[in-house]
Amino acid sequence: MPEPGPGEARVRVAAAGICMSDREVHDGHRAPGYVRYPVTPGHEWAGTVEAVGAGVDPGLVGRPCVAEGFRNCGTCARCREGATNLCGAGYEETGFTEAGAFADHVIVPARLLHLLADHADLRAAALIEPAAVVAAAVRAGRPRPTERVAVVGAGTLGLLAVQWLAAHSPAELAVIDPRTARAELAVGHGATRTAGPGEAMASGGRYDLVVETAGAPSTAASSCLLARRGGRVVLTGMFGPGAVGIDPVHLSMSQLEIRSVFGASSADWQAAVTAFQQGILTPGTLVTHEFPLEGYAEAVELVGSGDPTVGKVLLRPEL
């Protein structure tokens, strides 16, 4: 049983989500500098505080919670300006460089905890981590009522983005994905239409805001072509080597505003927790498979399998 040190909390894990980043860790394909082996993965999770170390409020014990993944220093220039996801002290993240939540318990700095309501659905709350990334994207994109908005990709990030953007009353909320079955799921989450990449590109740049969530080799460049002149593009997907570059001529002639997102800041986490608790986000609807910890091998094989019926896969230690 891990014991929390000074300033730390031990959390009993209720549910932990598996994403492609975890698959990369499993397969050994995570970019150097962003993983430290040996490591217990698991960065999307929710649980209940079970014990605290010295200097931590004992009143936290028994509280349902999630916790920020980036273990920022809190004192560098980036942290002090609020960009805790860009901490200048270096990259440290639960589940990648520190032991994560694919376990019965996880130890985290208590200052990174976000408490949830006593009745919170911890199965659904395990998706607050990707929801925080979506919060960063939506806040960067500044959606306004009656705008035409497109979401590129209908994975976990894409469907959460649809839920969040639908709350901003867009005139149109399109989801673009080559997987017809995945795209159609978005309609139940608030999308007004779906399209494949070819159909979307044929209509030319028409969207006020484009939120890219797929991280596919071509989606950064194509997302810029979907935006109207003077439009806004937010790149949320994690791109690998060989991704197609953005055309600088189109960029300058169209006067696009482009933002990228790397993880989530403390403010993004707070926004996601608030949206979850107010029912704006209902991430539990994205879960399609649940396994006990002993089912990890089967669970991780599902992630990235290409099966369109596979949504969010959870590990549930208590199963």
Short mmCIF file of C-alpha atoms in Angstrom, two decimals:
data_model
loop_
_atom_site.label_atom_id
_atom_site.label_comp_id
_atom_site.label_asym_id
_atom_site.label_seq_id
_atom_site.Cartn_x
_atom_site.Cartn_y
_atom_site.Cartn_z
CA MET A 1 0.00 0.00 0.00
CA PRO A 2 1.57 3.34 -1.03
CA GLU A 3 1.79 5.91 1.76
CA PRO A 4 1.34 9.63 0.98
CA GLY A 5 4.29 11.82 1.87
CA PRO A 6 4.18 15.46 2.99
CA GLY A 7 1.77 17.44 0.80
CA GLU A 8 0.43 14.30 -0.87
CA ALA A 9 -2.86 12.40 -0.97
CA ARG A 10 -3.59 8.75 -1.60
CA VAL A 11 -6.65 8.26 -3.77
CA ARG A 12 -8.57 5.00 -4.18
CA VAL A 13 -9.15 4.74 -7.92
CA ALA A 14 -12.76 4.22 -9.01
CA ALA A 15 -12.20 4.36 -12.77
CA ALA A 16 -9.37 5.11 -15.18
CA GLY A 17 -9.68 5.74 -18.90
CA ILE A 18 -7.33 4.38 -21.56
CA CYS A 19 -6.40 6.64 -24.46
CA MET A 20 -3.98 6.47 -27.37
CA SER A 21 -1.25 8.07 -25.26
CA ASP A 22 -1.49 5.09 -22.90
CA ARG A 23 -1.29 2.76 -25.89
CA GLU A 24 1.89 4.58 -26.96
CA VAL A 25 3.37 4.04 -23.50
CA HIS A 26 2.39 0.36 -23.65
CA ASP A 27 3.93 -0.10 -27.11
CA GLY A 28 7.06 1.94 -26.33
CA HIS A 29 6.26 4.63 -28.91
CA ARG A 30 5.87 7.62 -26.60
CA ALA A 31 8.14 10.51 -27.62
CA PRO A 32 11.42 10.62 -25.67
CA GLY A 33 11.25 13.02 -22.76
CA TYR A 34 7.53 12.41 -22.24
CA VAL A 35 7.72 9.07 -20.46
CA ARG A 36 10.00 7.52 -17.85
CA TYR A 37 10.09 3.73 -17.52
CA PRO A 38 9.27 1.75 -15.48
CA VAL A 39 5.91 3.44 -14.97
CA THR A 40 2.35 2.57 -14.06
CA PRO A 41 0.24 4.35 -16.71
CA GLY A 42 -3.11 6.03 -16.16
CA HIS A 43 -3.67 9.78 -16.46
CA GLU A 44 -7.47 9.87 -16.93
CA TRP A 45 -9.08 8.88 -13.66
CA ALA A 46 -11.38 9.65 -10.75
CA GLY A 47 -11.51 8.32 -7.22
CA THR A 48 -11.90 9.03 -3.52
CA VAL A 49 -9.28 10.46 -1.16
CA GLU A 50 -8.32 7.70 1.25
CA ALA A 51 -5.37 9.16 3.19
CA VAL A 52 -3.29 12.33 3.31
CA GLY A 53 0.27 13.13 4.27
CA ALA A 54 1.69 15.73 6.61
CA GLY A 55 0.54 19.28 5.97
CA VAL A 56 -2.61 18.26 4.11
CA ASP A 57 -6.13 19.01 5.37
CA PRO A 58 -7.48 15.76 6.87
CA GLY A 59 -10.95 16.91 5.86
CA LEU A 60 -10.12 15.77 2.31
CA VAL A 61 -10.38 12.14 3.34
CA GLY A 62 -13.52 10.57 1.91
CA ARG A 63 -14.01 13.24 -0.76
CA PRO A 64 -14.53 12.21 -4.41
CA CYS A 65 -12.01 13.89 -6.70
CA VAL A 66 -9.94 14.12 -9.83
CA ALA A 67 -6.47 15.64 -10.08
CA GLU A 68 -4.45 17.59 -12.61
CA GLY A 69 -1.89 15.46 -14.40
CA PHE A 70 0.89 17.99 -14.93
CA ARG A 71 2.97 18.25 -11.76
CA ASN A 72 3.88 21.89 -12.27
CA CYS A 73 6.21 23.82 -9.96
CA GLY A 74 3.78 26.68 -9.37
CA THR A 75 6.57 29.25 -9.12
CA CYS A 76 8.11 29.71 -12.59
CA ALA A 77 7.06 32.51 -14.94
CA ARG A 78 4.71 30.30 -16.97
CA CYS A 79 3.00 28.93 -13.86
CA ARG A 80 2.61 32.39 -12.33
CA GLU A 81 0.93 33.68 -15.49
CA GLY A 82 -1.51 30.76 -15.38
CA ALA A 83 0.01 28.50 -18.04
CA THR A 84 0.68 25.65 -15.60
CA ASN A 85 0.67 23.19 -18.51
CA LEU A 86 3.80 24.90 -19.86
CA CYS A 87 5.76 24.77 -16.59
CA GLY A 88 9.34 25.90 -17.11
CA ALA A 89 10.68 23.45 -14.52
CA GLY A 90 10.27 20.58 -16.98
CA TYR A 91 7.72 17.94 -17.89
CA GLU A 92 6.36 15.73 -15.12
CA GLU A 93 2.95 14.06 -15.48
CA THR A 94 1.03 11.42 -13.59
CA GLY A 95 0.89 8.21 -15.62
CA PHE A 96 3.87 9.09 -17.81
CA THR A 97 6.79 10.10 -15.60
CA GLU A 98 5.10 9.34 -12.24
CA ALA A 99 2.99 6.34 -11.23
CA GLY A 100 -0.53 6.61 -12.58
CA ALA A 101 -4.00 5.25 -11.96
CA PHE A 102 -3.99 1.83 -13.64
CA ALA A 103 -3.85 0.58 -10.07
CA ASP A 104 -5.97 0.32 -6.94
CA HIS A 105 -4.47 3.55 -5.60
CA VAL A 106 -2.58 6.57 -6.89
CA ILE A 107 -0.46 9.11 -4.99
CA VAL A 108 -0.72 12.74 -6.14
CA PRO A 109 0.19 16.18 -4.76
CA ALA A 110 -2.86 17.29 -2.79
CA ARG A 111 -2.63 20.79 -4.28
CA LEU A 112 -3.58 19.32 -7.67
CA LEU A 113 -6.86 17.79 -6.45
CA HIS A 114 -10.22 19.05 -7.70
CA LEU A 115 -13.04 17.96 -5.43
CA LEU A 116 -16.35 16.70 -6.80
CA ALA A 117 -19.85 16.60 -5.36
CA ASP A 118 -20.48 13.75 -2.94
CA HIS A 119 -22.94 12.14 -5.38
CA ALA A 120 -20.66 12.47 -8.43
CA ASP A 121 -20.57 9.63 -10.95
CA LEU A 122 -16.90 8.66 -10.72
CA ARG A 123 -17.19 6.41 -13.75
CA ALA A 124 -18.06 9.46 -15.85
CA ALA A 125 -15.66 11.72 -13.94
CA ALA A 126 -12.73 9.64 -15.21
CA LEU A 127 -13.16 11.58 -18.46
CA ILE A 128 -12.67 15.00 -16.87
CA GLU A 129 -9.01 14.89 -17.94
CA PRO A 130 -9.79 14.86 -21.69
CA ALA A 131 -12.62 17.31 -20.92
CA ALA A 132 -10.01 19.68 -19.48
CA VAL A 133 -8.10 19.51 -22.78
CA VAL A 134 -11.34 20.32 -24.57
CA ALA A 135 -11.88 23.20 -22.13
CA ALA A 136 -8.49 24.57 -23.19
CA ALA A 137 -9.51 24.32 -26.85
CA VAL A 138 -12.92 25.92 -26.40
CA ARG A 139 -11.53 28.75 -24.27
CA ALA A 140 -8.87 29.39 -26.91
CA GLY A 141 -11.47 29.33 -29.69
CA ARG A 142 -13.86 31.79 -28.01
CA PRO A 143 -17.09 30.47 -29.59
CA ARG A 144 -19.95 32.95 -29.95
CA PRO A 145 -23.68 32.35 -30.41
CA THR A 146 -24.89 31.94 -34.02
CA GLU A 147 -21.44 31.10 -35.40
CA ARG A 148 -20.76 28.23 -37.76
CA VAL A 149 -18.51 25.75 -35.98
CA ALA A 150 -16.80 22.57 -37.17
CA VAL A 151 -15.20 19.82 -35.07
CA VAL A 152 -12.69 17.66 -36.92
CA GLY A 153 -12.65 14.17 -35.43
CA ALA A 154 -15.30 12.18 -33.58
CA GLY A 155 -13.17 10.48 -30.95
CA THR A 156 -13.38 11.20 -27.22
CA LEU A 157 -12.03 14.75 -27.58
CA GLY A 158 -14.27 15.46 -30.56
CA LEU A 159 -17.48 14.30 -28.89
CA LEU A 160 -16.67 16.19 -25.70
CA ALA A 161 -15.98 19.27 -27.82
CA VAL A 162 -19.38 18.86 -29.47
CA GLN A 163 -21.10 18.74 -26.07
CA TRP A 164 -19.30 21.88 -24.92
CA LEU A 165 -19.72 23.84 -28.16
CA ALA A 166 -23.42 22.98 -28.38
CA ALA A 167 -23.90 24.91 -25.14
CA HIS A 168 -22.73 28.07 -26.98
CA SER A 169 -25.75 28.06 -29.34
CA PRO A 170 -23.98 27.81 -32.72
CA ALA A 171 -26.00 28.29 -35.89
CA GLU A 172 -24.28 25.18 -37.24
CA LEU A 173 -22.18 22.55 -35.48
CA ALA A 174 -20.67 20.13 -37.97
CA VAL A 175 -18.58 17.08 -37.16
CA ILE A 176 -16.13 15.90 -39.80
CA ASP A 177 -14.81 12.35 -39.67
CA PRO A 178 -14.24 9.69 -42.35
CA ARG A 179 -15.78 7.07 -40.04
CA THR A 180 -19.49 7.45 -40.72
CA ALA A 181 -20.57 5.52 -37.63
CA ARG A 182 -18.40 7.65 -35.34
CA ALA A 183 -19.54 10.90 -36.95
CA GLU A 184 -23.19 9.94 -36.55
CA LEU A 185 -22.66 9.50 -32.80
CA ALA A 186 -22.00 13.23 -32.63
CA VAL A 187 -25.59 14.06 -33.54
CA GLY A 188 -26.71 12.63 -30.22
CA HIS A 189 -24.23 14.91 -28.48
CA GLY A 190 -25.43 18.14 -30.12
CA ALA A 191 -24.02 18.22 -33.65
CA THR A 192 -26.37 19.59 -36.33
CA ARG A 193 -24.70 17.79 -39.25
CA THR A 194 -21.92 15.38 -40.13
CA ALA A 195 -19.68 15.08 -43.16
CA GLY A 196 -16.73 13.14 -44.46
CA PRO A 197 -13.50 15.04 -45.19
CA GLY A 198 -14.12 15.12 -48.94
CA GLU A 199 -17.61 16.54 -48.63
CA ALA A 200 -16.46 19.12 -46.08
CA MET A 201 -13.54 20.29 -48.21
CA ALA A 202 -15.74 20.57 -51.31
CA SER A 203 -17.78 23.31 -49.67
CA GLY A 204 -14.67 25.44 -49.11
CA GLY A 205 -13.77 27.58 -46.12
CA ARG A 206 -16.97 28.60 -44.38
CA TYR A 207 -16.57 28.05 -40.65
CA ASP A 208 -16.04 30.81 -38.11
CA LEU A 209 -14.35 28.35 -35.74
CA VAL A 210 -12.73 24.98 -36.44
CA VAL A 211 -11.69 22.76 -33.53
CA GLU A 212 -9.35 20.01 -34.66
CA THR A 213 -9.24 16.96 -32.35
CA ALA A 214 -8.05 14.07 -34.53
CA GLY A 215 -4.28 14.53 -34.64
CA ALA A 216 -4.15 12.74 -38.02
CA PRO A 217 -1.29 13.62 -40.38
CA SER A 218 -3.43 15.85 -42.62
CA THR A 219 -5.93 17.38 -40.21
CA ALA A 220 -3.96 20.46 -39.15
CA ALA A 221 -3.64 21.60 -42.75
CA SER A 222 -7.18 20.65 -43.75
CA SER A 223 -8.69 22.36 -40.70
CA CYS A 224 -7.20 25.65 -41.85
CA LEU A 225 -8.84 25.19 -45.25
CA LEU A 226 -12.23 24.69 -43.58
CA ALA A 227 -12.10 28.07 -41.81
CA ARG A 228 -13.44 31.22 -43.46
CA ARG A 229 -11.15 34.18 -44.08
CA GLY A 230 -10.48 35.78 -40.70
CA GLY A 231 -11.65 32.60 -38.95
CA ARG A 232 -10.22 30.81 -35.94
CA VAL A 233 -8.62 27.35 -35.80
CA VAL A 234 -7.68 25.45 -32.63
CA LEU A 235 -5.39 22.43 -32.98
CA THR A 236 -6.03 19.98 -30.15
CA GLY A 237 -4.79 16.67 -31.58
CA MET A 238 -1.26 15.49 -30.87
CA PHE A 239 0.58 15.29 -34.18
CA GLY A 240 3.46 12.97 -34.94
CA PRO A 241 6.45 13.28 -37.26
CA GLY A 242 5.45 13.55 -40.90
CA ALA A 243 2.26 15.53 -40.35
CA VAL A 244 1.33 17.77 -43.30
CA GLY A 245 2.33 21.37 -42.74
CA ILE A 246 0.01 24.38 -42.88
CA ASP A 247 0.24 26.34 -46.14
CA PRO A 248 1.79 29.70 -45.17
CA VAL A 249 0.37 31.41 -48.27
CA HIS A 250 -3.17 30.39 -47.35
CA LEU A 251 -2.51 31.37 -43.76
CA SER A 252 -1.37 34.88 -44.62
CA MET A 253 -3.96 35.52 -47.33
CA SER A 254 -6.82 34.30 -45.14
CA GLN A 255 -5.63 36.08 -41.96
CA LEU A 256 -6.43 33.06 -39.84
CA GLU A 257 -6.00 32.96 -36.08
CA ILE A 258 -4.46 29.60 -35.13
CA ARG A 259 -4.00 28.30 -31.60
CA SER A 260 -2.57 24.99 -30.43
CA VAL A 261 -3.31 23.17 -27.20
CA PHE A 262 -0.91 21.11 -25.08
CA GLY A 263 -2.72 19.46 -22.19
CA ALA A 264 -4.66 21.65 -19.81
CA SER A 265 -3.87 24.40 -17.32
CA SER A 266 -5.29 24.61 -13.81
CA ALA A 267 -7.92 27.05 -15.09
CA ASP A 268 -8.93 24.59 -17.82
CA TRP A 269 -9.30 21.86 -15.21
CA GLN A 270 -11.50 24.08 -13.09
CA ALA A 271 -13.65 24.91 -16.11
CA ALA A 272 -14.05 21.21 -16.94
CA VAL A 273 -14.97 20.28 -13.37
CA THR A 274 -17.55 23.07 -13.29
CA ALA A 275 -19.06 22.01 -16.62
CA PHE A 276 -19.22 18.40 -15.43
CA GLN A 277 -20.88 19.29 -12.16
CA GLN A 278 -23.42 21.54 -13.89
CA GLY A 279 -24.34 18.85 -16.42
CA ILE A 280 -23.04 20.74 -19.46
CA LEU A 281 -20.73 17.79 -20.08
CA THR A 282 -22.04 14.23 -19.80
CA PRO A 283 -18.90 12.20 -20.54
CA GLY A 284 -20.30 8.95 -19.19
CA THR A 285 -22.21 8.51 -22.46
CA LEU A 286 -18.90 8.02 -24.28
CA VAL A 287 -17.94 4.89 -22.31
CA THR A 288 -18.44 1.64 -24.25
CA HIS A 289 -16.24 -0.89 -22.45
CA GLU A 290 -15.23 -1.51 -18.82
CA PHE A 291 -12.70 -4.00 -17.47
CA PRO A 292 -11.18 -4.92 -14.11
CA LEU A 293 -7.46 -4.28 -13.73
CA GLU A 294 -6.82 -7.91 -14.60
CA GLY A 295 -8.38 -7.23 -18.01
CA TYR A 296 -5.76 -4.63 -18.94
CA ALA A 297 -4.29 -6.65 -21.81
CA GLU A 298 -7.65 -7.01 -23.53
CA ALA A 299 -8.60 -3.42 -22.77
CA VAL A 300 -5.45 -1.86 -24.23
CA GLU A 301 -5.81 -3.96 -27.38
CA LEU A 302 -9.24 -2.44 -27.97
CA VAL A 303 -7.83 1.09 -27.87
CA GLY A 304 -6.52 1.98 -31.28
CA SER A 305 -7.98 -1.18 -32.82
CA GLY A 306 -9.89 0.85 -35.40
CA ASP A 307 -13.22 -0.66 -34.38
CA PRO A 308 -15.76 2.19 -34.73
CA THR A 309 -17.92 0.69 -31.98
CA VAL A 310 -15.15 1.23 -29.42
CA GLY A 311 -15.50 4.49 -27.55
CA LYS A 312 -13.90 5.20 -24.20
CA VAL A 313 -12.48 2.13 -22.49
CA LEU A 314 -12.27 2.16 -18.68
CA LEU A 315 -10.38 0.13 -16.11
CA ARG A 316 -12.43 -0.34 -12.93
CA PRO A 317 -10.33 -1.69 -10.02
CA GLU A 318 -13.45 -2.49 -8.02
CA LEU A 319 -14.97 -4.76 -10.70
#
